[in-house]
Amino acid sequence: MTRLTRTLLAASLLAVHTGVLHAAVSAEEAKQLGTTLTPIGAEMAGNKDGSIPAYTGGLTTLPPGFDSSKGVRPDPFANEKPLFSIDASNMDTYADRLSEGQKAILKKLPGFRMDVYPTHRSVAYPKAIIEGTAKNATRAKLGDDGYTPVGAGGGIPFPIPKSGVEVMINHITRYQGMSFVIPKYSAFNIDAAGKRVLSTQGIWTLESPFYDQANSDPIIYTRARANYTGPARRAGEAVMTFESVDAEKGRRAYQYLPGQRRVRLAPDLAYDTPNPSTSGMSTVDDVNLFNGRMDRYDWKLVGKKEMYVPYNTYRFTYAPDPDSVFGSKFVNPDFVRWELHRVWVVEATLKPGARHIYSRRTFYVDEDSWAVLSNDQYDGRGQLWRPGFAYLTTLYDAEAINTTTSGHYDLIAGTYYINIWPGTGGLKVADKMTSDSRWTPDSLAGAGVR
């Protein structure tokens, strides 16, 4: 454990015993950004044995012949071979770099393996985001409610976090570009018998008003909409959400159902409501492994660890044939790239009297992207239930990331799902948002008519 990690761990333990730390970091502490820390708060140095390299700015070189209009990004590491593989027979050798969920999957699912490749710290950020992050470091703090960032915008809110809440806010606001569209995504459910079912298909749009450099006081983190085009029973449905910076306001959601021919407010699209995109195989706040309000849990920043996580997963994200990708019990290991990265570990424990199907959740947050890339979720009895993964690719043409494609393995039911998988439909990213007129309830109704 590095000196920096020990310092941050001590700070997190102080937060547990004294309540949420509301103050921004000092100017002196912020000087770490760009020196011992990267401009967005990761450790600049590699690890002791060199298996995690030093950060050198991320991946910004475009592959030869890259065509951004197609939305499918060639794998810049396609010629690399695995360093080694982890399966049930040798998992004990690597146990200290695995989550409890990974260990459980390896034990429970014969044939599941993790092919570990060389680590590439490929995440890069635009200059404006780096500058905004530096400003946030000394001005951003948590409001009196303990969940609302005050004085933050245009960059990562808490590049030197002092609490689990701050780390999770960084995840919620992770930089994914100003606007991106997956023109044809699929969500697949694989049942206990190994049968794959198309749960939903549609168009996914996400925009990030929080990073609008012209707005010094953002009120919205993100706005998102899903327009369902399939299967036939779902075609024409649409959902639109707005994630408020003010934790008390939470999410504003709208839903269009063709049978009713009207748009209605959908306040239940939050917390542990069954997610319609996965036909109820996950909760609404399982999307991206976590989203939405945090007020039903107590959050603890445990510290950091080195861990194998899905990273630079271009082969999986843009794969052309779902029959080859989705096996009867798990995603085909040939398509998933695992790398060793440092992650923040955050534990969420359900508050006394609060309701949620998960009594405890552990999140593993990538230090370079601030995205949750793995989580372990426990049922009301405290039994490990749904470990999940998000599959990171960099949008190297836009200095942003995509971790929208994610899913969970249900260890009790013997099922799994993958949500918002683009495949050959690709992902198109822009450096500016669309018109606000596209984000009205009326526009949702117009787009949903079939």
Coordinates of C-alpha atoms in Angstrom, one line a residue:
M1 CA 0.0 0.0 0.0
T2 CA 1.4 3.4 -1.1
R3 CA 1.8 6.3 1.2
L4 CA -0.9 8.1 -0.7
T5 CA -3.3 5.2 -0.3
R6 CA -2.6 5.0 3.4
T7 CA -3.3 8.7 3.8
L8 CA -6.6 8.4 1.9
L9 CA -7.6 5.4 3.8
A10 CA -7.0 7.2 7.1
A11 CA -9.1 10.1 5.8
S12 CA -11.9 7.7 4.9
L13 CA -11.9 6.1 8.3
L14 CA -12.1 9.5 9.9
A15 CA -15.1 10.2 7.7
V16 CA -16.8 7.0 9.0
H17 CA -16.4 8.1 12.7
T18 CA -17.0 11.8 12.4
G19 CA -19.6 12.0 9.7
V20 CA -19.3 13.3 6.1
L21 CA -16.4 15.6 5.5
H22 CA -17.9 18.6 3.8
A23 CA -14.7 20.8 3.2
A24 CA -12.9 21.1 -0.2
V25 CA -9.2 20.2 -0.2
S26 CA -6.6 22.8 0.5
A27 CA -4.6 24.5 -2.3
E28 CA -1.5 22.8 -1.0
E29 CA -3.1 19.3 -1.3
A30 CA -4.5 20.1 -4.7
K31 CA -0.9 20.6 -6.0
Q32 CA -0.7 16.8 -6.2
L33 CA -2.8 17.0 -9.3
G34 CA -0.4 16.8 -12.3
T35 CA 2.5 15.8 -10.1
T36 CA 2.1 12.7 -7.9
L37 CA -1.5 12.4 -9.1
T38 CA -2.8 12.6 -12.6
P39 CA -4.8 15.7 -13.5
I40 CA -8.0 13.9 -12.5
G41 CA -6.7 12.3 -9.3
A42 CA -5.3 8.8 -10.1
E43 CA -1.8 7.8 -8.9
M44 CA 0.7 8.9 -11.5
A45 CA 3.2 6.2 -10.7
G46 CA 2.9 2.5 -11.7
N47 CA 3.0 -0.2 -9.1
K48 CA 6.0 -1.9 -7.6
D49 CA 6.4 -4.8 -10.0
G50 CA 5.5 -2.8 -13.1
S51 CA 2.4 -4.7 -13.9
I52 CA 0.5 -1.4 -13.7
P53 CA 2.5 1.2 -15.7
A54 CA 2.9 4.9 -14.9
Y55 CA 0.2 7.2 -16.5
T56 CA 1.5 8.9 -19.6
G57 CA -1.6 10.7 -20.8
G58 CA -3.8 8.0 -22.2
L59 CA -4.6 6.8 -25.7
T60 CA -5.1 9.7 -28.1
T61 CA -3.6 8.3 -31.3
L62 CA -6.3 7.2 -33.8
P63 CA -5.8 3.8 -35.6
P64 CA -5.0 4.0 -39.3
G65 CA -8.1 4.3 -41.4
F66 CA -10.4 5.0 -38.4
D67 CA -13.8 6.3 -39.6
S68 CA -15.7 7.9 -36.7
S69 CA -19.0 8.1 -38.7
K70 CA -19.3 4.3 -38.4
G71 CA -19.1 4.4 -34.6
V72 CA -17.2 1.1 -34.3
R73 CA -13.7 1.6 -32.8
P74 CA -10.9 -0.8 -33.9
D75 CA -9.1 -2.5 -31.0
P76 CA -5.7 -0.8 -30.7
F77 CA -4.4 -3.8 -28.8
A78 CA -5.8 -6.5 -31.1
N79 CA -2.4 -8.2 -31.6
E80 CA -1.7 -8.7 -27.9
K81 CA -1.9 -12.2 -26.4
P82 CA -3.0 -12.9 -22.8
L83 CA -0.2 -13.0 -20.2
F84 CA -2.0 -15.8 -18.3
S85 CA -5.5 -17.0 -17.5
I86 CA -7.4 -17.4 -14.2
D87 CA -9.9 -20.2 -13.7
A88 CA -11.1 -22.3 -10.8
S89 CA -7.9 -24.4 -10.8
N90 CA -5.5 -21.5 -10.1
M91 CA -7.7 -18.7 -8.7
D92 CA -6.1 -19.0 -5.2
T93 CA -2.8 -17.8 -6.7
Y94 CA -4.5 -14.5 -7.7
A95 CA -7.0 -14.2 -4.8
D96 CA -5.7 -10.9 -3.5
R97 CA -6.5 -9.3 -6.8
L98 CA -10.0 -10.7 -7.2
S99 CA -13.3 -9.6 -5.8
E100 CA -15.5 -11.9 -3.8
G101 CA -17.9 -11.9 -6.8
Q102 CA -15.2 -13.0 -9.2
K103 CA -14.1 -15.8 -6.8
A104 CA -17.8 -17.0 -6.5
I105 CA -18.3 -16.9 -10.3
L106 CA -15.1 -18.9 -10.9
K107 CA -16.1 -21.5 -8.4
K108 CA -19.8 -21.8 -9.5
L109 CA -19.5 -21.7 -13.3
P110 CA -17.3 -24.4 -14.8
G111 CA -15.4 -23.1 -17.8
F112 CA -15.5 -19.5 -16.8
R113 CA -12.0 -17.9 -17.1
M114 CA -10.4 -14.5 -17.1
D115 CA -7.8 -13.9 -19.7
V116 CA -5.4 -11.2 -18.3
Y117 CA -3.7 -8.9 -20.8
P118 CA -1.0 -6.2 -20.4
T119 CA -2.4 -3.2 -18.6
H120 CA -2.9 0.0 -20.6
R121 CA -3.9 3.2 -18.9
S122 CA -5.7 4.3 -22.0
V123 CA -8.1 6.9 -20.5
A124 CA -7.5 10.4 -21.7
Y125 CA -9.3 13.7 -21.0
P126 CA -9.8 17.0 -23.0
K127 CA -7.9 20.0 -21.8
A128 CA -11.1 21.8 -20.7
I129 CA -12.1 18.8 -18.4
I130 CA -8.6 18.8 -16.8
E131 CA -8.8 22.5 -16.1
G132 CA -12.3 22.2 -14.7
T133 CA -11.1 19.3 -12.4
A134 CA -8.3 21.5 -11.0
K135 CA -10.9 24.2 -10.1
N136 CA -13.2 21.7 -8.5
A137 CA -10.5 20.4 -6.3
T138 CA -10.4 23.5 -4.1
R139 CA -14.0 24.7 -4.5
A140 CA -16.2 21.6 -4.6
K141 CA -17.6 20.3 -1.3
L142 CA -20.6 18.3 -0.2
G143 CA -23.7 20.2 0.8
D144 CA -25.4 19.9 4.2
D145 CA -27.4 16.9 2.9
G146 CA -24.2 15.0 2.5
Y147 CA -25.0 14.0 -1.1
T148 CA -25.1 17.2 -3.2
P149 CA -21.8 18.6 -4.7
V150 CA -21.6 22.4 -4.2
G151 CA -19.3 24.5 -6.3
A152 CA -18.6 21.7 -8.9
G153 CA -19.0 21.6 -12.6
G154 CA -17.0 21.3 -15.8
G155 CA -14.7 18.6 -14.4
I156 CA -14.4 15.7 -12.1
P157 CA -16.0 17.0 -8.8
F158 CA -13.7 15.4 -6.2
P159 CA -10.3 14.4 -7.7
I160 CA -8.9 13.9 -4.2
P161 CA -11.9 12.3 -2.5
K162 CA -12.3 12.0 1.2
S163 CA -15.5 9.8 1.4
G164 CA -17.3 7.1 -0.3
V165 CA -20.0 9.5 -1.4
E166 CA -17.5 11.7 -3.2
V167 CA -16.1 8.7 -5.0
M168 CA -19.6 7.6 -6.1
I169 CA -20.4 11.1 -7.3
N170 CA -17.3 11.0 -9.4
H171 CA -18.6 7.7 -10.9
I172 CA -22.0 9.3 -11.6
T173 CA -20.3 12.2 -13.3
R174 CA -17.6 10.3 -15.1
Y175 CA -16.7 11.9 -18.4
Q176 CA -18.3 10.1 -21.3
G177 CA -18.2 13.0 -23.8
M178 CA -20.8 15.8 -24.2
S179 CA -23.2 13.6 -26.2
F180 CA -23.2 10.1 -27.4
V181 CA -25.6 7.8 -29.2
I182 CA -25.8 4.1 -29.6
P183 CA -28.0 3.8 -32.7
K184 CA -28.9 0.2 -32.2
Y185 CA -28.2 -1.4 -28.8
S186 CA -29.4 -4.8 -27.5
A187 CA -30.2 -6.1 -24.0
F188 CA -30.0 -9.9 -23.7
N189 CA -31.2 -12.1 -20.9
I190 CA -29.9 -15.6 -20.5
D191 CA -32.1 -17.8 -18.4
A192 CA -31.2 -20.8 -16.2
A193 CA -31.6 -23.2 -19.1
G194 CA -29.1 -21.2 -21.1
K195 CA -31.6 -19.7 -23.6
R196 CA -30.8 -16.2 -24.8
V197 CA -33.7 -13.8 -25.1
L198 CA -33.7 -10.3 -26.6
S199 CA -35.1 -8.2 -23.8
T200 CA -35.0 -4.9 -25.5
Q201 CA -33.5 -3.2 -28.5
G202 CA -33.3 0.4 -29.2
I203 CA -31.5 3.8 -29.5
W204 CA -29.6 5.0 -26.4
T205 CA -28.7 8.7 -26.1
L206 CA -26.7 10.2 -23.2
E207 CA -25.7 13.9 -22.7
S208 CA -23.7 15.6 -20.0
P209 CA -24.9 19.1 -19.1
F210 CA -22.6 18.9 -16.0
Y211 CA -19.6 19.4 -18.3
D212 CA -21.0 22.3 -20.3
Q213 CA -18.2 24.8 -19.9
A214 CA -20.6 27.7 -20.6
N215 CA -22.6 26.9 -17.5
S216 CA -20.8 27.6 -14.2
D217 CA -23.6 26.3 -12.1
P218 CA -25.0 23.1 -13.6
I219 CA -28.2 21.6 -12.2
I220 CA -28.2 18.4 -14.2
Y221 CA -25.6 15.7 -14.2
T222 CA -26.9 13.8 -17.3
R223 CA -29.9 13.5 -19.5
A224 CA -30.7 10.2 -21.1
R225 CA -33.3 8.6 -23.3
A226 CA -34.0 5.1 -24.6
N227 CA -36.3 4.7 -27.6
Y228 CA -37.2 1.0 -27.9
T229 CA -37.4 -0.5 -31.3
G230 CA -37.7 -4.1 -30.4
P231 CA -38.8 -6.7 -29.7
A232 CA -42.2 -6.2 -31.3
R233 CA -44.1 -6.0 -28.0
R234 CA -41.8 -3.1 -26.8
A235 CA -41.4 -1.2 -30.1
G236 CA -42.5 2.4 -29.7
E237 CA -41.9 2.7 -26.0
A238 CA -39.6 5.4 -24.8
V239 CA -38.0 6.5 -21.5
M240 CA -36.3 9.8 -20.7
T241 CA -34.4 10.7 -17.4
F242 CA -32.8 13.8 -15.9
E243 CA -30.3 13.3 -13.1
S244 CA -30.3 16.3 -10.8
V245 CA -27.2 17.6 -9.1
D246 CA -29.4 18.5 -6.1
A247 CA -29.8 15.2 -4.3
E248 CA -33.1 16.2 -2.8
K249 CA -34.6 16.6 -6.2
G250 CA -33.1 13.3 -7.4
R251 CA -34.3 12.0 -10.8
R252 CA -37.0 13.3 -13.1
A253 CA -38.2 10.6 -15.4
Y254 CA -40.8 10.3 -18.2
Q255 CA -42.2 7.3 -20.0
Y256 CA -44.1 7.0 -23.2
L257 CA -46.3 3.9 -23.8
P258 CA -47.8 3.5 -27.3
G259 CA -51.0 1.9 -25.9
Q260 CA -51.7 4.9 -23.7
R261 CA -50.6 7.4 -26.4
R262 CA -49.3 9.8 -23.8
V263 CA -46.2 10.7 -21.8
R264 CA -46.4 10.3 -18.1
L265 CA -44.1 11.1 -15.2
A266 CA -42.4 7.9 -14.0
P267 CA -41.2 8.5 -10.4
D268 CA -40.9 4.8 -9.8
L269 CA -38.0 4.5 -12.3
A270 CA -35.4 4.6 -9.5
Y271 CA -33.8 2.5 -6.7
D272 CA -34.7 -1.2 -6.8
T273 CA -37.7 -0.9 -9.2
P274 CA -37.3 -3.8 -11.8
N275 CA -35.5 -2.4 -14.9
P276 CA -37.8 -2.7 -17.9
S277 CA -34.8 -2.7 -20.2
T278 CA -33.7 -6.1 -18.8
S279 CA -37.3 -7.4 -18.3
G280 CA -36.8 -7.1 -14.5
M281 CA -33.6 -9.2 -14.3
S282 CA -31.9 -6.1 -12.7
T283 CA -32.9 -3.0 -10.8
V284 CA -33.1 0.5 -12.2
D285 CA -30.1 1.5 -10.2
D286 CA -28.1 -1.4 -11.5
V287 CA -27.7 0.5 -14.8
N288 CA -23.9 1.3 -15.2
L289 CA -23.6 -0.8 -12.0
F290 CA -24.9 2.2 -10.1
N291 CA -26.9 5.3 -10.8
G292 CA -29.4 7.5 -9.1
R293 CA -29.8 8.7 -5.5
M294 CA -27.5 7.4 -2.7
D295 CA -29.7 8.3 0.3
R296 CA -30.8 4.7 1.2
Y297 CA -27.3 3.6 2.0
D298 CA -24.4 4.5 4.3
W299 CA -21.2 4.8 2.3
K300 CA -17.7 3.9 3.4
L301 CA -14.5 4.5 1.6
V302 CA -12.4 1.4 2.3
G303 CA -9.3 2.4 0.3
K304 CA -7.7 1.1 -2.8
K305 CA -6.6 -2.2 -4.2
E306 CA -5.1 -3.7 -7.3
M307 CA -7.7 -5.7 -9.1
Y308 CA -8.4 -7.5 -12.5
V309 CA -11.2 -5.6 -14.2
P310 CA -12.7 -5.6 -17.8
Y311 CA -10.7 -3.0 -19.7
N312 CA -10.2 -2.0 -23.3
T313 CA -12.9 -4.5 -24.2
Y314 CA -13.3 -3.5 -27.8
R315 CA -13.5 -7.1 -29.0
F316 CA -16.6 -7.6 -26.8
T317 CA -18.2 -4.2 -27.1
Y318 CA -18.2 -4.2 -30.9
A319 CA -18.5 -7.9 -31.6
P320 CA -20.5 -8.7 -34.8
D321 CA -22.2 -12.0 -33.7
P322 CA -24.1 -12.4 -30.5
D323 CA -24.3 -16.1 -31.0
S324 CA -20.5 -16.3 -30.6
V325 CA -20.4 -13.8 -27.7
F326 CA -23.2 -14.9 -25.3
G327 CA -22.8 -18.4 -23.9
S328 CA -25.4 -20.4 -22.0
K329 CA -23.9 -19.5 -18.6
F330 CA -21.5 -16.6 -19.2
V331 CA -20.0 -14.3 -21.8
N332 CA -17.6 -16.2 -24.0
P333 CA -14.2 -15.7 -22.2
D334 CA -12.5 -15.3 -25.7
F335 CA -14.1 -11.9 -26.0
V336 CA -13.4 -10.4 -22.6
R337 CA -10.1 -8.6 -21.9
W338 CA -9.1 -8.3 -18.2
E339 CA -6.4 -6.0 -17.0
L340 CA -4.8 -5.2 -13.7
H341 CA -5.8 -1.7 -12.5
R342 CA -6.0 0.2 -9.2
V343 CA -9.6 0.7 -8.0
W344 CA -11.2 2.6 -5.1
V345 CA -13.2 0.2 -2.9
V346 CA -16.5 1.7 -1.6
E347 CA -19.0 -0.2 0.6
A348 CA -22.6 0.7 0.8
T349 CA -24.7 -0.7 3.7
L350 CA -28.5 -0.3 3.7
K351 CA -29.6 2.2 6.3
P352 CA -31.8 1.0 9.2
G353 CA -35.4 1.3 8.1
A354 CA -34.6 1.9 4.4
R355 CA -35.9 -0.5 1.7
H356 CA -33.9 -2.1 -1.1
I357 CA -33.4 -5.6 -2.3
Y358 CA -29.7 -5.3 -1.8
S359 CA -28.6 -5.1 1.8
R360 CA -25.0 -4.5 1.0
R361 CA -23.1 -3.5 -2.1
T362 CA -19.3 -3.2 -2.8
F363 CA -18.2 -1.1 -5.7
Y364 CA -14.8 -1.1 -7.4
V365 CA -14.1 2.2 -9.1
D366 CA -11.3 2.6 -11.6
E367 CA -8.9 5.3 -10.6
D368 CA -8.3 6.6 -14.1
S369 CA -11.9 6.9 -15.3
W370 CA -13.9 7.1 -12.1
A371 CA -16.2 4.4 -13.5
V372 CA -17.5 1.5 -11.4
L373 CA -16.1 -1.5 -13.3
S374 CA -17.2 -4.3 -10.9
N375 CA -19.5 -4.7 -8.0
D376 CA -20.7 -7.3 -5.5
Q377 CA -24.3 -7.2 -4.3
Y378 CA -25.8 -9.1 -1.4
D379 CA -29.4 -10.0 -0.7
G380 CA -31.4 -9.4 2.5
R381 CA -29.8 -12.4 4.2
G382 CA -26.3 -11.1 3.5
Q383 CA -25.7 -13.8 0.8
L384 CA -23.7 -12.8 -2.2
W385 CA -26.3 -12.6 -5.0
R386 CA -25.4 -10.5 -8.0
P387 CA -21.8 -9.7 -8.9
G388 CA -21.5 -7.5 -12.0
F389 CA -19.1 -5.9 -14.4
A390 CA -19.0 -2.9 -16.7
Y391 CA -16.9 -3.2 -19.9
L392 CA -14.7 -0.2 -20.4
T393 CA -13.6 1.1 -23.8
T394 CA -12.1 4.5 -24.5
L395 CA -13.6 6.8 -27.1
Y396 CA -10.2 7.7 -28.2
D397 CA -11.5 10.0 -30.9
A398 CA -13.1 12.1 -28.2
E399 CA -10.9 11.6 -25.2
A400 CA -13.8 10.1 -23.2
I401 CA -14.9 6.6 -22.1
N402 CA -17.8 4.2 -22.5
T403 CA -18.8 1.9 -19.7
T404 CA -22.5 1.8 -20.6
T405 CA -22.4 -1.9 -21.5
S406 CA -22.7 -3.8 -18.2
G407 CA -24.4 -6.8 -16.6
H408 CA -24.7 -9.1 -13.6
Y409 CA -24.5 -12.8 -12.9
D410 CA -27.3 -14.0 -10.6
L411 CA -25.5 -16.7 -8.5
I412 CA -28.8 -17.9 -7.0
A413 CA -31.0 -18.1 -10.1
G414 CA -28.2 -19.2 -12.4
T415 CA -28.9 -16.4 -15.0
Y416 CA -27.1 -13.4 -16.4
Y417 CA -27.8 -10.4 -18.6
I418 CA -26.0 -7.8 -20.6
N419 CA -27.6 -4.4 -21.0
I420 CA -26.9 -1.7 -23.7
W421 CA -24.6 -3.8 -25.9
P422 CA -23.8 -1.9 -29.2
G423 CA -22.2 -4.6 -31.3
T424 CA -21.8 -3.5 -34.9
G425 CA -24.2 -0.7 -34.3
G426 CA -21.3 1.1 -32.7
L427 CA -21.3 4.3 -30.7
K428 CA -21.2 7.9 -32.0
V429 CA -19.9 10.7 -29.9
A430 CA -20.1 14.5 -30.3
D431 CA -18.4 17.4 -28.6
K432 CA -21.6 19.3 -28.1
M433 CA -25.1 18.5 -26.9
T434 CA -28.2 18.5 -29.0
S435 CA -30.9 21.2 -28.7
D436 CA -32.9 21.4 -25.5
S437 CA -36.1 21.1 -27.6
R438 CA -35.2 17.4 -28.1
W439 CA -35.5 16.9 -24.3
T440 CA -39.1 17.7 -23.7
P441 CA -42.0 15.4 -22.9
D442 CA -43.6 16.3 -26.3
S443 CA -40.5 15.3 -28.1
L444 CA -40.5 11.9 -26.3
A445 CA -44.1 11.3 -27.5
G446 CA -43.2 12.2 -31.1
A447 CA -40.3 9.9 -31.2
G448 CA -42.2 7.0 -29.7
V449 CA -45.1 6.9 -32.1
R450 CA -45.1 3.7 -34.3

